[in-house]
């Protein structure tokens, strides 16, 4: 085939607010009605005429196909019942709020199962959990598998001040065990895990600087916490956090791992205490864990990240359009692919734009090839360097400059 089979490993969807009601348990209906009547949506994109791209299945398929994309990994986007904001960045619920927030997320998951079923083989839905009650989360993970949500789960994160144990805590082992046993990826999306900073101009700028760092924390928490030693089949995907930071961070983690393990074997020193028991509890070193268990939803990969692909791992990188967000590449995903991947070997591009995502999320690549034969971007088109950025493109994929980030 002379076309690429493109799977976006980073898209977002959710129901219109009132459409969650049928998916809620009836005992929450009256409270939901009162909450929904008073709720004022703070997000302009969810009030605009284009908001139905989040839930209009036919429109979504048509727009993705027009953009050259045949399948998608579906992260949440809209406001689930009883949440103050989109759930990816919402603070952990209080003990008093937990029951209804959990009911709201379960309603989203059930809506998502129907939404994915409306396009068989084309959507890998990423379900949501909370970390407050591990038993509830594990029960939901088993439901997720039965419901066919092959995207696995997305972690809400444990930002400072959340009141929850950090992700390295063994308290969460039943969650990792269930996902490993059922073959469901654990996803950590950019923005998750950030503490509330307020709404001052400085706070918004600080959020942009720090958001990816807080999202990356899941990587070193699970590595140093030994989650992959205890659950060697566990898969972790870090999505929409960039990818250029990965080689440098792995070097840093390897350095600390080697330094702390070595210090633990020497006479008692201040540093030896930091490495005590680390080698036995975590098992393999960070880079080896990355190679065996981790992946990156690199989203709109930028040109300065591409030369690092071998150090990141060509079998790790999954491109995403971030549809329907305005920082995404739609409707110029072909141009986004060209600015990043023009001139690369065909087999490398095929892996990053679809093959890796098919393997991680369980898509039937042969079945999607048939769709790609009709709508996928031509290999010759993506090979052509992009000389002019579309005037109305809004994605950072097309922003001038850019360099490898510290994180």
PDB file of C-alpha atoms in Angstrom, residues 205-404:
ATOM      1  CA  UNK A 205       2.683  30.882  33.130  1.00  0.00           C
ATOM      2  CA  UNK A 206       4.049  28.735  35.959  1.00  0.00           C
ATOM      3  CA  UNK A 207       1.540  26.025  35.071  1.00  0.00           C
ATOM      4  CA  UNK A 208       2.847  25.955  31.488  1.00  0.00           C
ATOM      5  CA  UNK A 209       6.432  25.644  32.725  1.00  0.00           C
ATOM      6  CA  UNK A 210       5.702  22.959  35.305  1.00  0.00           C
ATOM      7  CA  UNK A 211       2.780  20.954  33.874  1.00  0.00           C
ATOM      8  CA  UNK A 212       4.868  18.466  31.940  1.00  0.00           C
ATOM      9  CA  UNK A 213       7.249  17.921  34.862  1.00  0.00           C
ATOM     10  CA  UNK A 214       4.389  16.988  37.157  1.00  0.00           C
ATOM     11  CA  UNK A 215       3.078  14.630  34.488  1.00  0.00           C
ATOM     12  CA  UNK A 216       6.485  12.989  34.037  1.00  0.00           C
ATOM     13  CA  UNK A 217       6.608  12.136  37.759  1.00  0.00           C
ATOM     14  CA  UNK A 218       4.562   8.987  37.172  1.00  0.00           C
ATOM     15  CA  UNK A 219       7.558   7.531  35.319  1.00  0.00           C
ATOM     16  CA  UNK A 220      10.095   7.752  38.120  1.00  0.00           C
ATOM     17  CA  UNK A 221       7.530   7.025  40.829  1.00  0.00           C
ATOM     18  CA  UNK A 222       6.554   3.704  39.254  1.00  0.00           C
ATOM     19  CA  UNK A 223      10.165   2.806  38.369  1.00  0.00           C
ATOM     20  CA  UNK A 224      11.671   3.543  41.778  1.00  0.00           C
ATOM     21  CA  UNK A 225       8.578   2.156  43.480  1.00  0.00           C
ATOM     22  CA  UNK A 226       9.210  -1.247  41.893  1.00  0.00           C
ATOM     23  CA  UNK A 227       5.859  -1.488  40.116  1.00  0.00           C
ATOM     24  CA  UNK A 228       7.477  -2.994  37.023  1.00  0.00           C
ATOM     25  CA  UNK A 229       9.494  -5.509  39.050  1.00  0.00           C
ATOM     26  CA  UNK A 230       6.352  -6.803  40.725  1.00  0.00           C
ATOM     27  CA  UNK A 231       4.259  -6.567  37.538  1.00  0.00           C
ATOM     28  CA  UNK A 232       6.574  -7.151  34.554  1.00  0.00           C
ATOM     29  CA  UNK A 233       3.684  -7.056  32.056  1.00  0.00           C
ATOM     30  CA  UNK A 234       2.604  -3.553  33.128  1.00  0.00           C
ATOM     31  CA  UNK A 235       2.591  -0.954  30.329  1.00  0.00           C
ATOM     32  CA  UNK A 236       2.918   2.775  31.048  1.00  0.00           C
ATOM     33  CA  UNK A 237       2.135   5.394  28.392  1.00  0.00           C
ATOM     34  CA  UNK A 238       3.063   9.063  28.894  1.00  0.00           C
ATOM     35  CA  UNK A 239       0.927  11.170  26.562  1.00  0.00           C
ATOM     36  CA  UNK A 240       1.002  14.802  25.395  1.00  0.00           C
ATOM     37  CA  UNK A 241       4.069  15.634  27.459  1.00  0.00           C
ATOM     38  CA  UNK A 242       6.505  15.956  24.578  1.00  0.00           C
ATOM     39  CA  UNK A 243       9.197  13.372  23.925  1.00  0.00           C
ATOM     40  CA  UNK A 244      12.491  15.269  23.681  1.00  0.00           C
ATOM     41  CA  UNK A 245      12.956  15.147  27.449  1.00  0.00           C
ATOM     42  CA  UNK A 246      13.044  11.352  27.637  1.00  0.00           C
ATOM     43  CA  UNK A 247      16.719  10.564  26.826  1.00  0.00           C
ATOM     44  CA  UNK A 248      18.041  13.151  29.271  1.00  0.00           C
ATOM     45  CA  UNK A 249      15.675  12.126  32.050  1.00  0.00           C
ATOM     46  CA  UNK A 250      16.534   8.450  31.589  1.00  0.00           C
ATOM     47  CA  UNK A 251      20.219   9.349  31.829  1.00  0.00           C
ATOM     48  CA  UNK A 252      19.491  11.226  35.048  1.00  0.00           C
ATOM     49  CA  UNK A 253      17.427   8.382  36.515  1.00  0.00           C
ATOM     50  CA  UNK A 254      20.149   5.866  35.622  1.00  0.00           C
ATOM     51  CA  UNK A 255      22.704   8.101  37.323  1.00  0.00           C
ATOM     52  CA  UNK A 256      20.724   8.338  40.551  1.00  0.00           C
ATOM     53  CA  UNK A 257      19.887   4.643  40.473  1.00  0.00           C
ATOM     54  CA  UNK A 258      23.550   3.663  40.095  1.00  0.00           C
ATOM     55  CA  UNK A 259      24.736   6.187  42.649  1.00  0.00           C
ATOM     56  CA  UNK A 260      22.184   5.240  45.307  1.00  0.00           C
ATOM     57  CA  UNK A 261      22.566   1.498  44.836  1.00  0.00           C
ATOM     58  CA  UNK A 262      26.354   1.818  45.090  1.00  0.00           C
ATOM     59  CA  UNK A 263      26.160   4.002  48.184  1.00  0.00           C
ATOM     60  CA  UNK A 264      23.919   1.516  49.966  1.00  0.00           C
ATOM     61  CA  UNK A 265      26.663  -1.097  49.908  1.00  0.00           C
ATOM     62  CA  UNK A 266      29.234   1.122  51.589  1.00  0.00           C
ATOM     63  CA  UNK A 267      29.745   2.065  55.206  1.00  0.00           C
ATOM     64  CA  UNK A 268      26.973   4.092  56.786  1.00  0.00           C
ATOM     65  CA  UNK A 269      26.913   7.596  55.312  1.00  0.00           C
ATOM     66  CA  UNK A 270      24.205  10.156  54.869  1.00  0.00           C
ATOM     67  CA  UNK A 271      23.791   9.108  51.237  1.00  0.00           C
ATOM     68  CA  UNK A 272      23.753   5.379  51.926  1.00  0.00           C
ATOM     69  CA  UNK A 273      20.479   5.840  53.751  1.00  0.00           C
ATOM     70  CA  UNK A 274      18.829   7.121  50.576  1.00  0.00           C
ATOM     71  CA  UNK A 275      19.800   3.980  48.642  1.00  0.00           C
ATOM     72  CA  UNK A 276      18.984   1.442  51.345  1.00  0.00           C
ATOM     73  CA  UNK A 277      16.848  -1.358  49.911  1.00  0.00           C
ATOM     74  CA  UNK A 278      16.452   0.337  46.519  1.00  0.00           C
ATOM     75  CA  UNK A 279      18.123  -2.349  44.400  1.00  0.00           C
ATOM     76  CA  UNK A 280      15.970  -5.118  45.809  1.00  0.00           C
ATOM     77  CA  UNK A 281      12.707  -3.168  45.696  1.00  0.00           C
ATOM     78  CA  UNK A 282      12.890  -1.765  42.151  1.00  0.00           C
ATOM     79  CA  UNK A 283      14.777  -4.458  40.236  1.00  0.00           C
ATOM     80  CA  UNK A 284      16.015  -3.370  36.803  1.00  0.00           C
ATOM     81  CA  UNK A 285      17.498   0.039  36.112  1.00  0.00           C
ATOM     82  CA  UNK A 286      15.404   2.900  34.693  1.00  0.00           C
ATOM     83  CA  UNK A 287      16.554   2.662  31.057  1.00  0.00           C
ATOM     84  CA  UNK A 288      15.893  -1.071  30.981  1.00  0.00           C
ATOM     85  CA  UNK A 289      12.429  -0.556  32.439  1.00  0.00           C
ATOM     86  CA  UNK A 290      11.756   2.091  29.797  1.00  0.00           C
ATOM     87  CA  UNK A 291      12.788  -0.293  27.018  1.00  0.00           C
ATOM     88  CA  UNK A 292      10.607  -3.109  28.313  1.00  0.00           C
ATOM     89  CA  UNK A 293       7.514  -1.402  29.709  1.00  0.00           C
ATOM     90  CA  UNK A 294       7.068   2.225  28.658  1.00  0.00           C
ATOM     91  CA  UNK A 295       5.785   4.191  25.681  1.00  0.00           C
ATOM     92  CA  UNK A 296       5.226   7.814  24.747  1.00  0.00           C
ATOM     93  CA  UNK A 297       2.142   9.343  23.193  1.00  0.00           C
ATOM     94  CA  UNK A 298       4.329  11.955  21.518  1.00  0.00           C
ATOM     95  CA  UNK A 299       1.309  13.766  20.060  1.00  0.00           C
ATOM     96  CA  UNK A 300       2.252  16.447  17.538  1.00  0.00           C
ATOM     97  CA  UNK A 301       5.936  15.534  17.511  1.00  0.00           C
ATOM     98  CA  UNK A 302       8.062  18.549  16.632  1.00  0.00           C
ATOM     99  CA  UNK A 303      11.066  18.560  14.292  1.00  0.00           C
ATOM    100  CA  UNK A 304      13.652  19.034  17.059  1.00  0.00           C
ATOM    101  CA  UNK A 305      12.426  15.856  18.786  1.00  0.00           C
ATOM    102  CA  UNK A 306      12.702  13.609  15.747  1.00  0.00           C
ATOM    103  CA  UNK A 307      16.535  13.207  15.746  1.00  0.00           C
ATOM    104  CA  UNK A 308      16.196  11.678  19.231  1.00  0.00           C
ATOM    105  CA  UNK A 309      13.902   8.895  18.035  1.00  0.00           C
ATOM    106  CA  UNK A 310      16.541   6.167  18.280  1.00  0.00           C
ATOM    107  CA  UNK A 311      17.394   7.145  21.857  1.00  0.00           C
ATOM    108  CA  UNK A 312      13.703   7.287  22.785  1.00  0.00           C
ATOM    109  CA  UNK A 313      13.040   4.026  20.936  1.00  0.00           C
ATOM    110  CA  UNK A 314      11.437   3.782  17.519  1.00  0.00           C
ATOM    111  CA  UNK A 315       9.102   1.145  18.911  1.00  0.00           C
ATOM    112  CA  UNK A 316       7.992   3.529  21.705  1.00  0.00           C
ATOM    113  CA  UNK A 317       6.811   6.625  19.842  1.00  0.00           C
ATOM    114  CA  UNK A 318       3.129   7.112  18.990  1.00  0.00           C
ATOM    115  CA  UNK A 319       2.075  10.219  17.081  1.00  0.00           C
ATOM    116  CA  UNK A 320      -1.180  11.975  17.977  1.00  0.00           C
ATOM    117  CA  UNK A 321      -3.214  14.837  16.558  1.00  0.00           C
ATOM    118  CA  UNK A 322      -4.830  15.960  19.859  1.00  0.00           C
ATOM    119  CA  UNK A 323      -8.181  16.329  18.083  1.00  0.00           C
ATOM    120  CA  UNK A 324     -10.360  18.326  18.752  1.00  0.00           C
ATOM    121  CA  UNK A 325      -8.115  20.705  20.762  1.00  0.00           C
ATOM    122  CA  UNK A 326      -6.923  23.888  19.078  1.00  0.00           C
ATOM    123  CA  UNK A 327      -3.323  23.017  19.967  1.00  0.00           C
ATOM    124  CA  UNK A 328      -3.780  19.871  17.897  1.00  0.00           C
ATOM    125  CA  UNK A 329      -2.821  19.490  14.263  1.00  0.00           C
ATOM    126  CA  UNK A 330      -6.339  19.149  12.794  1.00  0.00           C
ATOM    127  CA  UNK A 331      -7.221  19.938  10.071  1.00  0.00           C
ATOM    128  CA  UNK A 332      -3.569  20.026   9.034  1.00  0.00           C
ATOM    129  CA  UNK A 333      -2.342  16.687  10.291  1.00  0.00           C
ATOM    130  CA  UNK A 334      -0.777  15.795   6.963  1.00  0.00           C
ATOM    131  CA  UNK A 335       1.270  18.982   7.201  1.00  0.00           C
ATOM    132  CA  UNK A 336       2.081  18.140  10.831  1.00  0.00           C
ATOM    133  CA  UNK A 337       3.391  14.760   9.762  1.00  0.00           C
ATOM    134  CA  UNK A 338       5.420  16.303   6.948  1.00  0.00           C
ATOM    135  CA  UNK A 339       7.105  18.920   9.133  1.00  0.00           C
ATOM    136  CA  UNK A 340       8.224  16.185  11.525  1.00  0.00           C
ATOM    137  CA  UNK A 341       8.827  13.107   9.397  1.00  0.00           C
ATOM    138  CA  UNK A 342       9.664  14.171   5.834  1.00  0.00           C
ATOM    139  CA  UNK A 343      12.762  12.374   4.606  1.00  0.00           C
ATOM    140  CA  UNK A 344      12.646   9.534   7.142  1.00  0.00           C
ATOM    141  CA  UNK A 345      12.598   5.875   6.098  1.00  0.00           C
ATOM    142  CA  UNK A 346       9.103   4.651   5.344  1.00  0.00           C
ATOM    143  CA  UNK A 347       9.187   1.859   7.926  1.00  0.00           C
ATOM    144  CA  UNK A 348      10.135   4.306  10.692  1.00  0.00           C
ATOM    145  CA  UNK A 349       7.269   6.644   9.829  1.00  0.00           C
ATOM    146  CA  UNK A 350       4.810   3.742   9.611  1.00  0.00           C
ATOM    147  CA  UNK A 351       5.748   2.631  13.120  1.00  0.00           C
ATOM    148  CA  UNK A 352       5.449   6.085  14.697  1.00  0.00           C
ATOM    149  CA  UNK A 353       2.182   7.084  13.007  1.00  0.00           C
ATOM    150  CA  UNK A 354       0.293   3.834  13.496  1.00  0.00           C
ATOM    151  CA  UNK A 355       2.135   0.570  13.990  1.00  0.00           C
ATOM    152  CA  UNK A 356       3.224   1.206  17.564  1.00  0.00           C
ATOM    153  CA  UNK A 357      -0.214   2.416  18.649  1.00  0.00           C
ATOM    154  CA  UNK A 358      -1.837  -0.625  17.071  1.00  0.00           C
ATOM    155  CA  UNK A 359       0.404  -2.888  19.142  1.00  0.00           C
ATOM    156  CA  UNK A 360      -0.040  -1.010  22.437  1.00  0.00           C
ATOM    157  CA  UNK A 361      -3.790  -0.472  22.195  1.00  0.00           C
ATOM    158  CA  UNK A 362      -4.846  -3.607  20.343  1.00  0.00           C
ATOM    159  CA  UNK A 363      -6.003  -2.185  17.027  1.00  0.00           C
ATOM    160  CA  UNK A 364      -6.368  -4.578  14.097  1.00  0.00           C
ATOM    161  CA  UNK A 365      -3.845  -3.020  11.740  1.00  0.00           C
ATOM    162  CA  UNK A 366      -4.868  -5.126   8.759  1.00  0.00           C
ATOM    163  CA  UNK A 367      -8.483  -3.985   9.100  1.00  0.00           C
ATOM    164  CA  UNK A 368      -7.415  -0.353   9.412  1.00  0.00           C
ATOM    165  CA  UNK A 369      -5.195  -0.664   6.336  1.00  0.00           C
ATOM    166  CA  UNK A 370      -8.361  -1.039   4.296  1.00  0.00           C
ATOM    167  CA  UNK A 371      -9.640   2.314   5.571  1.00  0.00           C
ATOM    168  CA  UNK A 372      -6.225   3.894   5.080  1.00  0.00           C
ATOM    169  CA  UNK A 373      -6.227   2.781   1.449  1.00  0.00           C
ATOM    170  CA  UNK A 374      -9.124   5.199   1.022  1.00  0.00           C
ATOM    171  CA  UNK A 375      -8.215   8.138   3.292  1.00  0.00           C
ATOM    172  CA  UNK A 376      -4.623   7.752   4.537  1.00  0.00           C
ATOM    173  CA  UNK A 377      -1.883  10.206   3.533  1.00  0.00           C
ATOM    174  CA  UNK A 378       0.252   9.064   0.637  1.00  0.00           C
ATOM    175  CA  UNK A 379       3.780   7.953   1.461  1.00  0.00           C
ATOM    176  CA  UNK A 380       5.058  10.316  -1.227  1.00  0.00           C
ATOM    177  CA  UNK A 381       3.135  13.226   0.310  1.00  0.00           C
ATOM    178  CA  UNK A 382       4.609  12.780   3.797  1.00  0.00           C
ATOM    179  CA  UNK A 383       8.089  12.422   2.281  1.00  0.00           C
ATOM    180  CA  UNK A 384       7.854  15.945   0.870  1.00  0.00           C
ATOM    181  CA  UNK A 385       9.305  18.596   3.262  1.00  0.00           C
ATOM    182  CA  UNK A 386       6.802  21.254   4.327  1.00  0.00           C
ATOM    183  CA  UNK A 387       7.859  24.584   2.862  1.00  0.00           C
ATOM    184  CA  UNK A 388       4.999  26.746   4.110  1.00  0.00           C
ATOM    185  CA  UNK A 389       2.970  26.443   7.310  1.00  0.00           C
ATOM    186  CA  UNK A 390      -0.799  26.883   6.827  1.00  0.00           C
ATOM    187  CA  UNK A 391      -1.667  30.456   7.766  1.00  0.00           C
ATOM    188  CA  UNK A 392      -4.423  29.501  10.199  1.00  0.00           C
ATOM    189  CA  UNK A 393      -2.650  26.549  11.847  1.00  0.00           C
ATOM    190  CA  UNK A 394      -2.739  26.823  15.654  1.00  0.00           C
ATOM    191  CA  UNK A 395      -0.695  23.817  16.778  1.00  0.00           C
ATOM    192  CA  UNK A 396       2.725  24.159  18.440  1.00  0.00           C
ATOM    193  CA  UNK A 397       3.788  21.527  15.919  1.00  0.00           C
ATOM    194  CA  UNK A 398       4.176  24.405  13.488  1.00  0.00           C
ATOM    195  CA  UNK A 399       5.751  26.919  15.871  1.00  0.00           C
ATOM    196  CA  UNK A 400       9.158  28.193  14.766  1.00  0.00           C
ATOM    197  CA  UNK A 401      12.227  27.302  16.787  1.00  0.00           C
ATOM    198  CA  UNK A 402      12.031  24.817  19.586  1.00  0.00           C
ATOM    199  CA  UNK A 403      14.784  22.921  21.278  1.00  0.00           C
ATOM    200  CA  UNK A 404      15.253  19.881  23.459  1.00  0.00           C
TER     201      UNK A 404
END
